[in-house]
Each structure stands twice: as C-alpha cells, then as structure tokens.
Amino acid sequence: SFGIPSQTIHCILRNYKRCIRLFSTKIYVSFNNYEPMLFKALRRFFPFAIAITLLSIMVYTVAQQGYRMAANDPQEMLTSQAVARISGGEKSDTVVGAATINIAQDASVFMVVYDSTGKVVAGNTIVIDGEAVTIPTGAITYALKNGVDRITWQPKAGVREATIIKKVDASTVVAAGRSLIEPERRIGKIGTGVAFGWVIAMLATFLAVAVGESRGKK
C-alpha cells in the first residue's frame, strides 16, 4: 500500500466524491481565512510600494542627470577657452585642430568653428561613413542669439554626441562635442542596478508586511 493508511484507500475507492467535497471545503475555508489577511497586507503594502517606486525613480533620475551633465564638462572648458582666444585676436585655425574625426568610431572631442550659415571656418572635419557632417544650423542660430546652446546631437542612429555651441561674435560660433557611448553605458548599468534594487525592496517589504499581518491575526 506504499505506506498509505488503509482508511485512506477505502475512502478513495468507496467514497471519493465525499472526499473531494471534504477536501474542497477545507481548501475553501482555508482560503477564506487567509483572504482578509492578504487584502489587508496589500492595503498596508501599497503606500510602501509607492514610496519605493518614487525613491527608485528619483535615484535613477539624479544619477542619469549627473552623468549626462558631466559629459559636457570637457566641451564647456574647451569652448570657453576657444572663445576667449579667438576673441583675443588669435586665428581660428590655430585655436582648434584640423584632424578628421569619424565620430561613429572615435570618442575623441571634436572642435569646429562655424559661421552664421553653418559653414565650417576652421576645425576638425567630422565624418560618418566617409561623409562629412555638420551640427544643425538651428543650434548655431540659437547660440548666436542666446550665447550658448547645449544639445545631444544625433546625426545617425546609434551616434549621439554631447555638443556645446558658444557664440564668439555676431557671426561666429565654436562647437565642441564628444561621444555619449561611455556615459550612456554607465547610465544603463545604474538603471539595471536600480531596477534590481526596486524588485528586492518590493519583495522584502511585502513579505515583512505579510508576516506582520499574519502575526497580528494570531
């Protein structure tokens, strides 16, 4: 009988319908006993869930903005120096480099001096797949009007550059940019960590609330 009591076997063979009703009743009663506790636990857990979610969003947003703003730091310094030197009388081509930079593959900082029409006056030749590209003329116009423009320039899918354009004079701006690949990779890692922490915090909090509710019922 594989260790099964003979009474159980007799019940199964002779009275299986009655046994099914009995077991169903026990399960239903057990569920009814725990159902109020479950809903109470969920109600108590809900405010914690909101707080944990908002805190996780805040942590991610602060970290994301911090990394994104830090990605502008070299360009801020280089453009300020270039504006000061060109305004001081130095020629543009002696202030900025002239190398060709493939921004789809090279994470180096580029610097270019543009006139008000978007024509390159001096600086690096920016290329993607062998073709020269320039920053949007709208950004140049905005910088000429407002003194500076800070943009995320995406000349091609998957190519994103943290770019700063600063006014030199009424018809000239200097632009500098660099790849966002590394900052965005770090932001992605932070997002994964925050999401993992959110899941752990939600599970741990719900278990703590459920255990507390269970003990309170006893």
CSV table of C-alpha atoms in Angstrom, one decimal:
chain,number,residue,atom,x,y,z
A,1,SER,CA,0.0,0.0,0.0
A,2,PHE,CA,3.1,2.2,-0.2
A,3,GLY,CA,2.6,3.5,3.3
A,4,ILE,CA,-0.9,4.8,2.7
A,5,PRO,CA,-3.3,4.1,5.5
A,6,SER,CA,-6.0,1.6,4.6
A,7,GLN,CA,-8.7,4.0,5.8
A,8,THR,CA,-7.5,6.5,3.2
A,9,ILE,CA,-7.5,3.9,0.4
A,10,HIS,CA,-11.0,2.8,1.5
A,11,CYS,CA,-12.1,6.4,1.4
A,12,ILE,CA,-10.7,7.0,-2.1
A,13,LEU,CA,-12.2,3.8,-3.5
A,14,ARG,CA,-15.6,3.9,-1.9
A,15,ASN,CA,-16.3,7.5,-1.0
A,16,TYR,CA,-14.2,9.5,-3.4
A,17,LYS,CA,-16.9,12.0,-4.1
A,18,ARG,CA,-17.4,12.7,-0.4
A,19,CYS,CA,-13.6,13.1,0.0
A,20,ILE,CA,-13.5,15.5,-2.9
A,21,ARG,CA,-16.2,17.6,-1.3
A,22,LEU,CA,-14.5,17.4,2.1
A,23,PHE,CA,-11.1,18.5,0.7
A,24,SER,CA,-12.7,21.3,-1.4
A,25,THR,CA,-14.5,22.6,1.7
A,26,LYS,CA,-11.2,22.6,3.7
A,27,ILE,CA,-9.4,24.4,0.9
A,28,TYR,CA,-12.3,27.0,0.5
A,29,VAL,CA,-12.4,27.6,4.3
A,30,SER,CA,-8.6,28.0,4.4
A,31,PHE,CA,-8.7,30.5,1.5
A,32,ASN,CA,-11.5,32.4,3.2
A,33,ASN,CA,-9.4,32.6,6.4
A,34,TYR,CA,-6.4,33.9,4.6
A,35,GLU,CA,-8.2,36.2,2.1
A,36,PRO,CA,-8.9,39.1,4.5
A,37,MET,CA,-5.3,38.9,5.7
A,38,LEU,CA,-4.0,39.0,2.1
A,39,PHE,CA,-6.1,42.1,1.3
A,40,LYS,CA,-5.0,43.8,4.5
A,41,ALA,CA,-1.4,43.1,3.7
A,42,LEU,CA,-1.8,44.5,0.2
A,43,ARG,CA,-3.5,47.7,1.5
A,44,ARG,CA,-0.7,48.2,4.0
A,45,PHE,CA,1.9,47.5,1.4
A,46,PHE,CA,0.5,49.9,-1.2
A,47,PRO,CA,1.9,53.1,0.4
A,48,PHE,CA,5.3,51.5,0.8
A,49,ALA,CA,5.2,50.4,-2.9
A,50,ILE,CA,4.6,53.9,-4.0
A,51,ALA,CA,7.4,55.3,-1.8
A,52,ILE,CA,9.9,52.7,-3.0
A,53,THR,CA,8.9,53.3,-6.6
A,54,LEU,CA,9.2,57.1,-6.3
A,55,LEU,CA,12.5,56.8,-4.5
A,56,SER,CA,13.9,54.4,-7.2
A,57,ILE,CA,12.8,56.8,-9.9
A,58,MET,CA,14.4,59.7,-8.1
A,59,VAL,CA,17.7,57.9,-7.6
A,60,TYR,CA,17.9,56.9,-11.2
A,61,THR,CA,17.0,60.4,-12.4
A,62,VAL,CA,19.6,62.1,-10.3
A,63,ALA,CA,22.3,59.6,-11.4
A,64,GLN,CA,21.3,59.9,-15.0
A,65,GLN,CA,21.3,63.7,-15.0
A,66,GLY,CA,24.6,63.7,-13.1
A,67,TYR,CA,26.3,61.6,-15.7
A,68,ARG,CA,24.7,63.5,-18.6
A,69,MET,CA,25.8,66.9,-17.3
A,70,ALA,CA,29.3,65.6,-16.5
A,71,ALA,CA,29.6,64.5,-20.2
A,72,ASN,CA,29.5,68.2,-21.1
A,73,ASP,CA,32.4,69.2,-18.8
A,74,PRO,CA,35.3,68.9,-21.3
A,75,GLN,CA,33.4,70.7,-24.0
A,76,GLU,CA,32.4,73.5,-21.6
A,77,MET,CA,36.1,74.1,-20.8
A,78,LEU,CA,37.4,73.8,-24.4
A,79,THR,CA,34.7,76.1,-26.0
A,80,SER,CA,35.2,78.7,-23.3
A,81,GLN,CA,39.0,78.7,-23.9
A,82,ALA,CA,38.5,78.8,-27.7
A,83,VAL,CA,36.1,81.8,-27.4
A,84,ALA,CA,38.5,83.7,-25.2
A,85,ARG,CA,41.5,83.0,-27.5
A,86,ILE,CA,39.6,83.9,-30.8
A,87,SER,CA,38.1,87.0,-29.2
A,88,GLY,CA,41.6,87.9,-28.1
A,89,GLY,CA,42.8,88.0,-31.7
A,90,GLU,CA,44.1,84.5,-32.4
A,91,LYS,CA,43.2,82.9,-35.7
A,92,SER,CA,40.6,80.2,-35.5
A,93,ASP,CA,42.8,77.6,-37.3
A,94,THR,CA,45.5,78.0,-34.6
A,95,VAL,CA,43.0,77.5,-31.8
A,96,VAL,CA,41.2,74.4,-33.0
A,97,GLY,CA,42.7,71.3,-34.6
A,98,ALA,CA,42.3,70.2,-38.2
A,99,ALA,CA,42.2,66.4,-37.9
A,100,THR,CA,39.4,64.3,-39.4
A,101,ILE,CA,37.4,62.5,-36.8
A,102,ASN,CA,35.0,59.7,-37.5
A,103,ILE,CA,32.5,60.2,-34.7
A,104,ALA,CA,30.8,56.9,-35.3
A,105,GLN,CA,34.1,55.1,-34.2
A,106,ASP,CA,36.2,57.7,-32.4
A,107,ALA,CA,35.2,59.1,-29.0
A,108,SER,CA,37.6,62.0,-29.2
A,109,VAL,CA,36.4,65.5,-28.6
A,110,PHE,CA,35.9,67.4,-31.8
A,111,MET,CA,36.0,71.2,-32.2
A,112,VAL,CA,34.7,73.3,-35.1
A,113,VAL,CA,34.3,77.0,-35.8
A,114,TYR,CA,31.2,77.8,-37.9
A,115,ASP,CA,29.9,81.0,-39.4
A,116,SER,CA,26.3,82.0,-39.1
A,117,THR,CA,25.2,80.0,-42.2
A,118,GLY,CA,26.7,76.8,-40.8
A,119,LYS,CA,29.8,76.8,-43.0
A,120,VAL,CA,33.0,75.5,-41.4
A,121,VAL,CA,35.5,78.2,-40.8
A,122,ALA,CA,38.1,76.0,-39.1
A,123,GLY,CA,38.5,72.9,-37.0
A,124,ASN,CA,38.1,69.2,-37.2
A,125,THR,CA,36.4,67.5,-40.2
A,126,ILE,CA,33.6,65.5,-38.7
A,127,VAL,CA,32.7,62.4,-40.8
A,128,ILE,CA,30.4,59.4,-40.6
A,129,ASP,CA,30.9,56.5,-43.0
A,130,GLY,CA,33.2,58.7,-45.0
A,131,GLU,CA,30.8,61.6,-45.4
A,132,ALA,CA,31.2,65.0,-43.7
A,133,VAL,CA,28.5,66.1,-41.3
A,134,THR,CA,27.8,69.3,-39.5
A,135,ILE,CA,25.8,70.3,-36.5
A,136,PRO,CA,22.3,71.5,-37.1
A,137,THR,CA,22.1,75.1,-38.2
A,138,GLY,CA,19.2,75.7,-35.8
A,139,ALA,CA,21.7,75.1,-32.9
A,140,ILE,CA,24.1,77.7,-34.4
A,141,THR,CA,21.3,80.2,-34.8
A,142,TYR,CA,20.2,79.6,-31.2
A,143,ALA,CA,23.8,80.0,-29.9
A,144,LEU,CA,24.2,83.3,-31.8
A,145,LYS,CA,21.0,84.6,-30.3
A,146,ASN,CA,21.4,83.3,-26.8
A,147,GLY,CA,25.2,83.0,-26.4
A,148,VAL,CA,25.3,79.2,-25.9
A,149,ASP,CA,23.4,76.0,-26.8
A,150,ARG,CA,23.8,72.6,-25.2
A,151,ILE,CA,22.4,69.7,-27.2
A,152,THR,CA,22.5,66.0,-27.7
A,153,TRP,CA,23.4,65.8,-31.4
A,154,GLN,CA,22.4,62.5,-33.1
A,155,PRO,CA,23.5,62.7,-36.8
A,156,LYS,CA,22.9,59.0,-37.2
A,157,ALA,CA,21.1,56.2,-35.3
A,158,GLY,CA,23.4,55.0,-32.6
A,159,VAL,CA,25.7,58.0,-32.8
A,160,ARG,CA,25.0,60.5,-30.0
A,161,GLU,CA,27.3,63.5,-29.2
A,162,ALA,CA,27.2,65.7,-26.2
A,163,THR,CA,27.6,69.0,-28.0
A,164,ILE,CA,28.1,72.6,-26.9
A,165,ILE,CA,28.0,75.6,-29.2
A,166,LYS,CA,29.1,79.0,-27.9
A,167,LYS,CA,29.0,82.4,-29.5
A,168,VAL,CA,32.3,84.1,-30.4
A,169,ASP,CA,30.9,87.2,-32.1
A,170,ALA,CA,27.9,88.2,-34.1
A,171,SER,CA,28.6,85.8,-37.0
A,172,THR,CA,30.8,83.1,-35.5
A,173,VAL,CA,30.4,80.2,-33.1
A,174,VAL,CA,32.7,77.5,-31.8
A,175,ALA,CA,31.3,74.0,-31.2
A,176,ALA,CA,32.7,71.0,-29.3
A,177,GLY,CA,31.3,67.6,-28.8
A,178,ARG,CA,32.1,64.0,-27.8
A,179,SER,CA,30.5,60.6,-27.8
A,180,LEU,CA,27.9,59.7,-25.3
A,181,ILE,CA,28.6,55.9,-25.6
A,182,GLU,CA,30.5,55.6,-22.3
A,183,PRO,CA,28.3,57.9,-20.2
A,184,GLU,CA,25.2,56.1,-21.5
A,185,ARG,CA,26.7,52.7,-20.8
A,186,ARG,CA,27.2,53.7,-17.2
A,187,ILE,CA,23.7,55.1,-17.0
A,188,GLY,CA,22.4,51.8,-18.3
A,189,LYS,CA,24.3,49.9,-15.5
A,190,ILE,CA,22.8,52.3,-13.0
A,191,GLY,CA,19.3,51.6,-14.4
A,192,THR,CA,19.8,47.9,-14.1
A,193,GLY,CA,21.0,48.2,-10.5
A,194,VAL,CA,18.1,50.5,-9.5
A,195,ALA,CA,15.6,48.1,-11.1
A,196,PHE,CA,17.1,45.1,-9.3
A,197,GLY,CA,17.1,47.1,-6.0
A,198,TRP,CA,13.5,48.0,-6.6
A,199,VAL,CA,12.4,44.4,-7.1
A,200,ILE,CA,14.3,43.3,-3.9
A,201,ALA,CA,12.9,46.2,-1.9
A,202,MET,CA,9.3,45.5,-3.1
A,203,LEU,CA,9.5,41.8,-2.3
A,204,ALA,CA,11.2,42.3,1.1
A,205,THR,CA,8.7,45.0,2.1
A,206,PHE,CA,5.7,42.9,1.1
A,207,LEU,CA,7.0,39.8,3.0
A,208,ALA,CA,7.6,42.0,6.1
A,209,VAL,CA,4.0,43.4,5.9
A,210,ALA,CA,2.5,40.0,5.2
A,211,VAL,CA,4.4,38.4,8.2
A,212,GLY,CA,3.4,41.3,10.4
A,213,GLU,CA,-0.3,40.9,9.4
A,214,SER,CA,-0.1,37.2,10.0
A,215,ARG,CA,1.3,37.6,13.5
A,216,GLY,CA,-1.3,40.3,14.2
A,217,LYS,CA,-4.1,38.0,13.3
A,218,LYS,CA,-2.8,35.3,15.7
